[in-house]
Short mmCIF file of C-alpha atoms and ligand atoms in Angstrom, two decimals:
data_model
loop_
_atom_site.label_atom_id
_atom_site.label_comp_id
_atom_site.label_asym_id
_atom_site.label_seq_id
_atom_site.Cartn_x
_atom_site.Cartn_y
_atom_site.Cartn_z
CA UNK A 1 144.49 67.84 60.64
CA UNK A 2 141.41 70.38 60.91
CA UNK A 3 140.43 68.65 57.64
CA UNK A 4 138.61 66.01 59.74
CA UNK A 5 135.25 67.24 60.80
CA UNK A 6 134.63 68.16 63.98
CA UNK A 7 132.06 66.62 66.74
CA UNK A 8 132.11 67.47 70.25
CA UNK A 9 134.36 64.59 70.47
CA UNK A 10 136.58 65.16 68.27
CA UNK A 11 139.19 65.91 70.23
CA UNK A 12 139.91 62.83 72.11
CA UNK A 13 141.66 61.84 68.62
CA UNK A 14 144.56 64.26 69.79
CA UNK A 15 146.96 65.10 72.69
CA UNK A 16 144.87 66.18 75.82
CA UNK A 17 147.18 67.74 78.08
CA UNK A 18 146.47 68.39 81.85
CA UNK A 19 143.75 65.84 82.00
CA UNK A 20 143.10 64.36 85.29
CA UNK A 21 143.26 60.01 85.57
CA UNK A 22 140.34 58.55 86.75
CA UNK A 23 141.04 55.43 88.66
CA UNK A 24 137.38 54.23 87.48
CA UNK A 25 136.46 55.34 84.22
CA UNK A 26 132.76 54.17 84.27
CA UNK A 27 132.43 56.15 87.25
CA UNK A 28 133.52 59.29 85.10
CA UNK A 29 130.80 58.44 82.77
CA UNK A 30 128.12 58.23 84.90
CA UNK A 31 128.81 61.44 86.31
CA UNK A 32 129.91 62.97 82.86
CA UNK A 33 125.89 61.87 81.34
CA UNK A 34 124.30 62.99 84.29
CA UNK A 35 126.40 66.87 83.96
CA UNK A 36 124.78 66.41 80.05
CA UNK A 37 121.27 66.16 81.25
CA UNK A 38 121.64 68.74 83.43
CA UNK A 39 120.03 72.28 82.16
CA UNK A 40 122.70 74.70 80.92
CA UNK A 41 124.22 77.41 83.37
CA UNK A 42 124.19 80.09 80.39
CA UNK A 43 122.26 80.39 77.02
CA UNK A 44 123.17 81.31 73.51
CA UNK A 45 121.54 84.27 73.58
CA UNK A 46 123.84 85.68 75.96
CA UNK A 47 126.45 83.88 74.55
CA UNK A 48 125.64 85.59 71.03
CA UNK A 49 125.21 89.47 72.97
CA UNK A 50 128.76 89.06 74.86
CA UNK A 51 130.60 88.12 71.26
CA UNK A 52 128.69 91.28 69.63
CA UNK A 53 130.30 93.54 72.91
CA UNK A 54 133.59 92.10 72.11
CA UNK A 55 133.67 92.91 68.41
CA UNK A 56 132.58 96.34 69.78
CA UNK A 57 135.62 96.16 72.01
CA UNK A 58 137.89 95.11 69.15
CA UNK A 59 136.91 98.18 67.29
CA UNK A 60 137.78 100.45 69.96
CA UNK A 61 134.29 101.38 70.78
CA UNK A 62 134.30 99.40 74.61
CA UNK A 63 136.53 97.80 76.92
CA UNK A 64 136.74 94.17 78.07
CA UNK A 65 137.64 94.03 82.07
CA UNK A 66 138.23 90.78 82.69
CA UNK A 67 138.77 89.48 86.42
CA UNK A 68 138.23 87.14 89.25
CA UNK A 69 140.75 84.33 91.22
CA UNK A 70 143.16 82.34 89.96
CA UNK A 71 140.90 79.03 91.06
CA UNK A 72 137.68 79.64 92.67
CA UNK A 73 137.28 76.86 95.58
CA UNK A 74 134.30 75.25 96.34
CA UNK A 75 134.59 76.54 100.20
CA UNK A 76 134.72 80.21 98.91
CA UNK A 77 131.35 79.78 97.00
CA UNK A 78 129.92 81.92 99.70
CA UNK A 79 127.93 85.32 99.70
CA UNK A 80 130.63 87.30 101.13
CA UNK A 81 132.97 86.11 98.36
CA UNK A 82 130.61 86.45 95.48
CA UNK A 83 129.61 89.86 96.49
CA UNK A 84 132.98 90.90 97.33
CA UNK A 85 134.01 90.15 93.77
CA UNK A 86 131.28 91.82 91.98
CA UNK A 87 131.91 95.04 94.19
CA UNK A 88 135.66 95.45 93.47
CA UNK A 89 134.70 94.47 89.42
CA UNK A 90 131.52 97.23 89.59
CA UNK A 91 134.02 99.89 91.23
CA UNK A 92 136.84 99.07 88.96
CA UNK A 93 134.54 99.13 86.13
CA UNK A 94 132.84 102.37 87.22
CA UNK A 95 136.59 103.66 87.09
CA UNK A 96 137.20 102.68 84.00
CA UNK A 97 133.86 104.25 82.07
CA UNK A 98 134.55 107.19 83.98
CA UNK A 99 138.27 107.73 82.68
CA UNK A 100 138.23 105.76 79.80
CA UNK A 101 135.30 106.94 78.31
CA UNK A 102 134.02 103.56 76.73
CA UNK A 103 131.48 101.61 77.79
CA UNK A 104 133.06 98.63 79.93
CA UNK A 105 131.99 94.78 79.31
CA UNK A 106 132.23 92.91 82.75
CA UNK A 107 133.58 89.31 82.54
CA UNK A 108 134.15 87.42 85.39
CA UNK A 109 136.91 84.99 86.39
CA UNK A 110 133.70 83.02 88.46
CA UNK A 111 131.00 80.52 88.04
CA UNK A 112 133.37 77.77 87.05
CA UNK A 113 137.11 78.77 86.90
CA UNK A 114 137.88 75.42 89.20
CA UNK A 115 140.45 73.50 87.16
CA UNK A 116 143.56 74.49 86.73
CA UNK A 117 146.67 73.37 84.55
CA UNK A 118 149.98 72.40 86.82
CA UNK A 119 153.92 72.20 85.47
CA UNK A 120 154.14 68.88 87.35
CA UNK A 121 151.83 65.89 87.41
CA UNK A 122 152.93 65.12 90.95
CA UNK A 123 154.07 67.03 94.22
CA UNK A 124 156.12 65.80 96.67
CA UNK A 125 156.81 66.63 99.95
CA UNK A 126 158.90 65.03 102.32
CA UNK A 127 159.44 62.09 100.54
CA UNK A 128 156.02 61.40 99.69
CA UNK A 129 154.80 62.21 96.20
CA UNK A 130 151.70 62.25 95.36
CA UNK A 131 149.05 63.84 92.61
CA UNK A 132 149.20 67.55 91.92
CA UNK A 133 146.05 69.48 92.93
CA UNK A 134 144.51 70.71 89.90
CA UNK A 135 141.90 72.58 90.82
CA UNK A 136 138.84 71.96 93.14
CA UNK A 137 136.70 70.35 90.14
CA UNK A 138 139.67 67.62 89.96
CA UNK A 139 141.13 66.86 93.52
CA UNK A 140 141.84 68.48 96.75
CA UNK A 141 144.25 70.66 97.76
CA UNK A 142 144.83 68.36 101.11
CA UNK A 143 148.14 66.82 100.71
CA UNK A 144 147.12 63.40 101.76
CA UNK A 145 146.37 60.33 99.24
CA UNK A 146 142.73 60.07 99.35
CA UNK A 147 142.38 64.14 98.61
CA UNK A 148 144.43 63.74 95.89
CA UNK A 149 142.86 61.20 93.93
CA UNK A 150 140.71 62.82 91.25
CA UNK A 151 137.09 62.22 92.03
CA UNK A 152 134.55 62.56 89.24
CA UNK A 153 131.82 63.57 91.30
CA UNK A 154 133.44 66.93 91.81
CA UNK A 155 132.75 67.54 88.34
CA UNK A 156 128.82 67.52 89.20
CA UNK A 157 129.85 69.48 92.47
CA UNK A 158 131.51 72.05 90.57
CA UNK A 159 128.33 72.21 88.03
CA UNK A 160 126.07 73.13 91.00
CA UNK A 161 128.35 75.64 92.71
CA UNK A 162 128.73 77.41 89.31
CA UNK A 163 124.56 77.30 88.69
CA UNK A 164 125.30 78.86 92.40
CA UNK A 165 127.00 81.52 91.93
CA UNK A 166 125.13 82.46 88.52
CA UNK A 167 122.04 82.57 90.13
CA UNK A 168 122.90 84.62 93.12
CA UNK A 169 125.14 87.00 90.49
CA UNK A 170 121.87 87.15 88.55
CA UNK A 171 119.75 87.72 91.77
CA UNK A 172 121.72 90.82 92.82
CA UNK A 173 121.88 92.52 89.68
CA UNK A 174 118.08 92.02 88.48
CA UNK A 175 117.39 93.36 92.05
CA UNK A 176 119.59 96.34 91.75
CA UNK A 177 122.58 95.95 93.39
CA UNK A 178 124.45 97.27 90.44
CA UNK A 179 122.29 100.17 90.71
CA UNK A 180 124.25 103.31 89.27
CA UNK A 181 122.23 105.56 91.80
CA UNK A 182 123.49 103.48 94.34
CA UNK A 183 127.29 102.79 94.28
CA UNK A 184 127.30 102.72 98.27
CA UNK A 185 125.74 99.17 97.79
CA UNK A 186 129.51 97.99 96.30
CA UNK A 187 131.50 99.56 99.13
CA UNK A 188 133.70 97.07 100.66
CA UNK A 189 134.08 97.50 104.77
CA UNK A 190 137.61 98.79 104.51
CA UNK A 191 137.29 101.16 101.61
CA UNK A 192 137.88 103.99 103.13
CA UNK A 193 140.94 103.14 104.55
CA UNK A 194 142.23 102.91 100.74
CA UNK A 195 145.06 105.94 99.89
CA UNK A 196 143.14 106.51 96.70
CA UNK A 197 139.85 106.13 98.26
CA UNK A 198 139.42 110.07 97.89
CA UNK A 199 139.94 109.60 94.14
CA UNK A 200 137.38 106.78 94.04
CA UNK A 201 134.89 108.57 95.88
CA UNK A 202 135.50 111.61 93.38
CA UNK A 203 134.61 109.58 90.67
CA UNK A 204 131.49 108.21 92.24
CA UNK A 205 130.06 111.85 92.96
CA UNK A 206 130.77 113.05 89.68
CA UNK A 207 128.87 110.22 87.92
CA UNK A 208 126.08 110.62 90.67
CA UNK A 209 125.83 114.42 89.35
CA UNK A 210 125.92 113.69 85.57
CA UNK A 211 123.41 110.85 86.37
CA UNK A 212 121.13 113.44 88.01
CA UNK A 213 121.66 115.76 85.31
CA UNK A 214 121.07 113.49 82.12
CA UNK A 215 117.83 112.64 84.11
CA UNK A 216 116.37 115.87 84.83
CA UNK A 217 117.12 116.65 81.26
CA UNK A 218 116.15 113.84 79.21
CA UNK A 219 113.58 112.99 81.93
CA UNK A 220 114.24 109.09 81.89
CA UNK A 221 115.51 106.91 84.65
CA UNK A 222 119.18 106.12 83.29
CA UNK A 223 119.47 102.93 85.38
CA UNK A 224 115.91 101.54 83.27
CA UNK A 225 117.95 102.73 80.10
CA UNK A 226 121.16 101.30 80.65
CA UNK A 227 121.74 97.95 83.00
CA UNK A 228 124.86 96.38 84.14
CA UNK A 229 125.60 93.40 82.76
CA UNK A 230 128.17 90.35 84.10
CA UNK A 231 129.37 87.78 82.15
CA UNK A 232 131.31 84.28 82.99
CA UNK A 233 134.41 83.07 82.07
CA UNK A 234 136.76 80.61 82.73
CA UNK A 235 139.60 78.86 81.50
CA UNK A 236 138.20 75.73 79.48
CA UNK A 237 140.70 73.03 80.67
CA UNK A 238 138.65 70.01 81.77
CA UNK A 239 137.45 68.83 78.54
CA UNK A 240 134.95 66.35 78.99
CA UNK A 241 133.27 68.52 81.49
CA UNK A 242 133.11 71.31 78.59
CA UNK A 243 132.04 68.60 76.18
CA UNK A 244 129.32 67.40 78.88
CA UNK A 245 127.62 70.76 78.42
CA UNK A 246 128.07 71.83 74.98
CA UNK A 247 124.99 71.49 72.94
CA UNK A 248 122.88 72.14 69.75
CA UNK A 249 119.93 74.66 70.74
CA UNK A 250 116.89 75.43 68.83
CA UNK A 251 116.69 77.48 66.10
CA UNK A 252 120.72 78.17 65.69
CA UNK A 253 123.15 76.81 63.67
CA UNK A 254 126.07 75.12 65.67
CA UNK A 255 127.34 73.57 69.25
CA UNK A 256 127.58 76.39 71.97
CA UNK A 257 129.49 75.45 75.12
CA UNK A 258 127.13 76.39 77.78
CA UNK A 259 128.99 76.23 81.07
CA UNK A 260 130.12 79.73 80.72
CA UNK A 261 129.85 82.51 78.41
CA UNK A 262 133.62 82.97 77.75
CA UNK A 263 135.90 80.01 77.97
CA UNK A 264 139.55 80.93 77.44
CA UNK A 265 142.18 78.61 76.11
CA UNK A 266 145.51 78.54 78.31
CA UNK A 267 149.13 79.09 77.29
CA UNK A 268 150.07 75.31 78.06
CA UNK A 269 147.37 73.90 76.14
CA UNK A 270 147.22 76.10 73.43
CA UNK A 271 149.50 73.35 70.73
CA UNK A 272 147.52 74.08 67.55
CA UNK A 273 147.22 70.02 66.81
CA UNK A 274 146.37 69.49 70.38
CA UNK A 275 142.79 68.41 71.94
CA UNK A 276 141.76 71.96 73.30
CA UNK A 277 142.10 73.77 70.29
CA UNK A 278 140.21 71.03 68.60
CA UNK A 279 137.87 71.10 70.77
CA UNK A 280 136.81 75.15 70.94
CA UNK A 281 137.51 75.46 67.34
CA UNK A 282 134.50 73.56 67.07
CA UNK A 283 131.73 75.99 69.39
CA UNK A 284 129.99 78.65 68.59
CA UNK A 285 131.37 81.00 71.91
CA UNK A 286 133.31 83.68 72.08
CA UNK A 287 136.85 82.54 73.32
CA UNK A 288 140.08 83.34 74.43
CA UNK A 289 143.31 82.60 73.83
CA UNK A 290 146.18 83.23 75.71
CA UNK A 291 149.53 83.72 74.14
CA UNK A 292 153.02 84.44 75.39
CA UNK A 293 156.61 84.60 74.86
CA UNK A 294 156.44 80.97 74.21
CA UNK A 295 153.98 81.36 71.64
CA UNK A 296 155.59 80.62 67.89
CA UNK A 297 154.61 82.75 65.04
CA UNK A 298 154.10 80.19 62.60
CA UNK A 299 151.89 78.71 65.10
CA UNK A 300 149.87 82.02 65.52
CA UNK A 301 148.95 81.65 61.68
CA UNK A 302 147.34 78.12 62.37
CA UNK A 303 145.44 78.84 65.22
CA UNK A 304 143.92 81.78 63.53
CA UNK A 305 143.23 79.49 60.80
CA UNK A 306 141.57 76.78 63.40
CA UNK A 307 139.84 79.04 65.79
CA UNK A 308 139.04 82.36 63.81
CA UNK A 309 138.56 80.69 60.23
CA UNK A 310 135.79 83.11 59.07
CA UNK A 311 136.67 86.23 60.93
CA UNK A 312 133.43 86.39 62.61
CA UNK A 313 133.41 89.80 64.79
CA UNK A 314 134.00 89.30 68.47
CA UNK A 315 134.54 85.60 68.23
CA UNK A 316 138.34 85.48 69.25
CA UNK A 317 140.29 87.88 72.21
CA UNK A 318 143.89 86.81 72.29
CA UNK A 319 144.75 87.38 75.75
CA UNK A 320 148.81 87.99 75.92
CA UNK A 321 150.70 87.51 79.10
CA UNK A 322 154.59 88.33 78.53
CA UNK A 323 156.00 89.79 81.69
CA UNK A 324 157.17 93.39 81.95
CA UNK A 325 160.64 92.23 80.65
CA UNK A 326 159.21 90.22 77.69
CA UNK A 327 156.28 92.54 75.94
CA UNK A 328 158.87 94.96 74.40
CA UNK A 329 160.59 91.62 72.60
CA UNK A 330 157.43 90.00 71.98
CA UNK A 331 154.31 91.90 71.48
CA UNK A 332 155.14 93.75 68.31
CA UNK A 333 156.09 90.81 66.23
CA UNK A 334 153.00 89.19 67.36
CA UNK A 335 150.63 91.87 66.62
CA UNK A 336 151.84 92.16 63.34
CA UNK A 337 151.24 88.66 62.18
CA UNK A 338 147.83 88.72 63.32
CA UNK A 339 147.63 92.04 60.96
CA UNK A 340 149.26 90.05 57.94
CA UNK A 341 146.58 87.31 58.59
CA UNK A 342 143.92 90.22 57.31
CA UNK A 343 141.66 89.25 60.63
CA UNK A 344 140.06 91.18 63.60
CA UNK A 345 140.68 89.90 67.47
CA UNK A 346 140.37 91.85 70.33
CA UNK A 347 143.61 92.73 72.21
CA UNK A 348 143.77 92.04 75.82
CA UNK A 349 146.49 92.29 78.44
CA UNK A 350 146.82 89.53 81.00
CA UNK A 351 149.96 91.44 83.03
CA UNK A 352 149.56 88.71 85.58
CA UNK A 353 150.99 85.46 84.58
CA UNK A 354 153.91 86.78 82.94
CA UNK A 355 155.30 88.71 86.40
CA UNK A 356 155.13 85.88 89.33
CA UNK A 357 158.25 84.96 91.13
CA UNK A 358 158.90 83.57 94.17
CA UNK A 359 159.93 85.26 97.68
CA UNK A 360 162.84 83.91 99.97
CA UNK A 361 160.39 82.06 101.63
CA UNK A 362 159.15 80.31 99.08
CA UNK A 363 155.81 82.10 98.71
CA UNK A 364 154.33 83.09 94.62
CA UNK A 365 154.03 86.75 94.30
CA UNK A 366 153.88 89.69 91.68
CA UNK A 367 154.70 92.97 91.93
CA UNK A 368 152.37 95.89 91.75
CA UNK A 369 154.81 97.59 89.65
CA UNK A 370 155.67 95.21 87.16
CA UNK A 371 151.87 94.63 86.49
CA UNK A 372 151.46 98.40 85.83
CA UNK A 373 154.83 98.11 83.39
CA UNK A 374 153.54 95.39 81.59
CA UNK A 375 150.16 97.23 81.03
CA UNK A 376 151.52 100.27 80.38
CA UNK A 377 153.84 98.70 77.53
CA UNK A 378 150.98 96.84 76.65
CA UNK A 379 149.10 100.31 75.40
CA UNK A 380 152.54 101.65 74.05
CA UNK A 381 153.17 99.10 71.68
CA UNK A 382 149.81 98.43 70.53
CA UNK A 383 149.68 102.12 69.45
CA UNK A 384 152.99 102.41 67.95
CA UNK A 385 151.81 99.43 65.66
CA UNK A 386 148.54 101.35 64.80
CA UNK A 387 146.65 98.31 66.83
CA UNK A 388 144.41 98.79 69.80
CA UNK A 389 144.38 97.27 73.40
CA UNK A 390 140.52 96.58 74.32
CA UNK A 391 140.52 94.77 77.30
CA UNK A 392 142.55 93.69 80.49
CA UNK A 393 142.70 90.29 82.50
CA UNK A 394 143.87 90.64 86.25
CA UNK A 395 143.66 87.88 88.94
CA UNK A 396 142.23 89.61 91.41
CA UNK A 397 139.92 89.54 94.97
CA UNK A 398 137.39 91.46 96.72
CA UNK A 399 139.04 90.32 99.81
CA UNK A 400 142.00 92.57 101.87
CA UNK A 401 144.48 89.44 100.84
CA UNK A 402 148.34 90.03 100.98
CA UNK A 403 149.49 87.96 97.78
CA UNK A 404 151.22 90.96 95.66
CA UNK A 405 153.76 93.39 96.65
CA UNK A 406 153.29 96.94 96.03
CA UNK A 407 150.57 99.92 95.50
CA UNK A 408 150.01 102.85 97.24
CA UNK A 409 149.79 101.29 100.91
CA UNK A 410 153.47 99.80 100.16
CA UNK A 411 152.83 95.93 101.05
CA UNK A 412 156.38 94.79 100.90
CA UNK A 413 157.22 90.78 101.43
CA UNK A 414 157.09 90.81 104.81
CA UNK A 415 153.41 91.40 104.89
CA UNK A 416 152.63 88.61 102.87
CA UNK A 417 152.26 86.29 105.37
CA UNK A 418 149.28 88.19 107.10
CA UNK A 419 146.74 87.46 104.81
CA UNK A 420 148.03 84.80 101.98
CA UNK A 421 144.98 82.60 100.80
CA UNK A 422 145.55 81.74 97.35
CA UNK A 423 145.66 78.42 96.59
CA UNK A 424 147.45 79.03 93.18
CA UNK A 425 148.61 82.19 92.12
CA UNK A 426 148.50 85.86 94.14
CA UNK A 427 145.83 88.25 93.36
CA UNK A 428 145.49 91.80 93.49
CA UNK A 429 143.92 92.61 96.81
CA UNK A 430 140.70 95.38 96.53
CA UNK A 431 142.89 98.62 96.84
CA UNK A 432 145.57 97.28 94.42
CA UNK A 433 142.92 96.99 92.10
CA UNK A 434 141.05 99.65 92.08
CA UNK A 435 144.18 101.77 92.12
CA UNK A 436 144.80 99.77 89.01
CA UNK A 437 141.46 100.75 87.28
CA UNK A 438 142.42 104.23 88.16
CA UNK A 439 145.69 103.98 86.36
CA UNK A 440 144.17 102.00 83.29
CA UNK A 441 141.56 104.27 83.11
CA UNK A 442 144.28 107.12 82.09
CA UNK A 443 145.44 105.04 79.71
CA UNK A 444 142.59 104.21 78.33
CA UNK A 445 141.45 107.60 77.74
CA UNK A 446 145.08 108.55 76.21
CA UNK A 447 144.47 105.97 73.39
CA UNK A 448 143.48 107.22 70.15
CA UNK A 449 139.67 107.74 69.76
CA UNK A 450 138.03 104.53 68.38
CA UNK A 451 138.13 104.50 64.39
CA UNK A 452 134.98 105.40 62.86
CA UNK A 453 134.27 107.73 65.78
CA UNK A 454 132.35 111.27 64.75
CA UNK A 455 134.65 113.75 66.22
CA UNK A 456 137.78 111.98 64.94
CA UNK A 457 136.33 111.84 61.12
CA UNK A 458 134.94 115.29 61.69
CA UNK A 459 138.89 116.39 62.49
CA UNK A 460 138.25 117.11 66.04
CA UNK A 461 140.20 114.53 67.58
CA UNK A 462 141.80 115.73 70.93
CA UNK A 463 139.10 117.27 72.01
CA UNK A 464 137.48 115.56 75.05
CA UNK A 465 134.60 113.45 74.13
CA UNK A 466 131.51 113.10 75.99
CA UNK A 467 131.31 109.85 77.93
CA UNK A 468 129.43 106.96 75.84
CA UNK A 469 126.63 106.33 79.04
CA UNK A 470 127.84 104.95 81.99
CA UNK A 471 127.53 101.41 81.72
C1 LIG B 501 145.80 81.53 84.52
O1 LIG B 501 145.33 82.13 83.68
O2 LIG B 501 145.51 80.94 85.68
C2 LIG B 501 146.94 80.89 83.85
C3 LIG B 501 147.03 79.65 84.19
O3 LIG B 501 147.13 81.49 82.94
P1 LIG B 501 148.09 81.14 81.68
O4 LIG B 501 147.39 80.32 80.91
O5 LIG B 501 148.18 82.17 80.68
O6 LIG B 501 149.74 80.59 81.74
CO1 LIG B 502 146.40 82.58 87.56
#
């Protein structure tokens, strides 16, 4: 099937799951035409830079930290929510750099994470059936007929909020918010209450000392040498929206999806013959592909052929999400199957989506211990297979919510009602996320030194290596 040439709309000849049905197709077309005329949200330069960084992560030279909300909401496009998300991602990355001793690539699930796959097209409440909520890009969470009607103008609203979010993030970063000399800028109000706050403070102090030492020694300001970057990602679900921002750019070959740096294909839309794989095989961005217990090994060969035909470094990140109980059975065969293809991918573990459960009162939650166990098993299995876990993917927030149970403060199910705010999946709160980073950092450090590492080739592996820079 892939023999037919790719075009930005060739996906329309395939089965496109999880797409809303709009009452007025002409109105949808008008919105898409406007979207196609508006300037891009990201540039091909940034996309290519990220691709080369992901290639380095696949070689074990750096580590991908991807995180953010399950679903962003239009209402939460606020200064407070955006800065808090940056703060927690910066803090986590600082911890990972320090203990993992690798550069960290920061990719937010933000500036466009507005469309959600749902298990059912409709939702029934008290005998009333309405379309399911598909994310703010499509309709409203409000359970009434008007709110749930897919509205194409939301595509333009989503684009605008993504632009506002990116603009603010770029402004903060350029203005010095991420300056390593001032990690206090990233402190969240409740930092001092965290049981792990002291561990984090120790890391901050130690980095501060190293920075001052380096700057005295070399005579350069480290902040100027090594700027902290952020990249954006979202699930590439709403194909008309993605297509409207997919363009050719001067002096480059091929088509770029300029709505985000790193789009990923969700597990439910990853069929090799489906519309999503058809669309994303044709864009030049690095892409993610979710894989899990339902992924068939024979489909993996086909997906690699379609999405990663040239084995281009950094092109494909496989984000595995098995669940703590299934990873042992599923990951080894998957890693071997990919190895047999001879192609290199970046392996990233999403320990969230295979570990969702419902409480007795019907709230969706995840246990901190399940999340950690899946991560630990992921590190172990990759090591046993001679492969490398090069990234982690979390649903998290910089807010003080109570959605996942467990962690140092021992949140339990009765606490969940206190501040449960997710519209979709439960997220790690600030403390849980930081604690997770502290634990993951230790695991990265324990991983074999990257292939090609000078110390290893010289037979000195096992000696503690110097940090490769702090960002
Ligand atoms: C998600 O990342 O929010 C999601 C829906 O994940 P998955 O495709 O892995 O189920
Ligand atoms: Co989710």
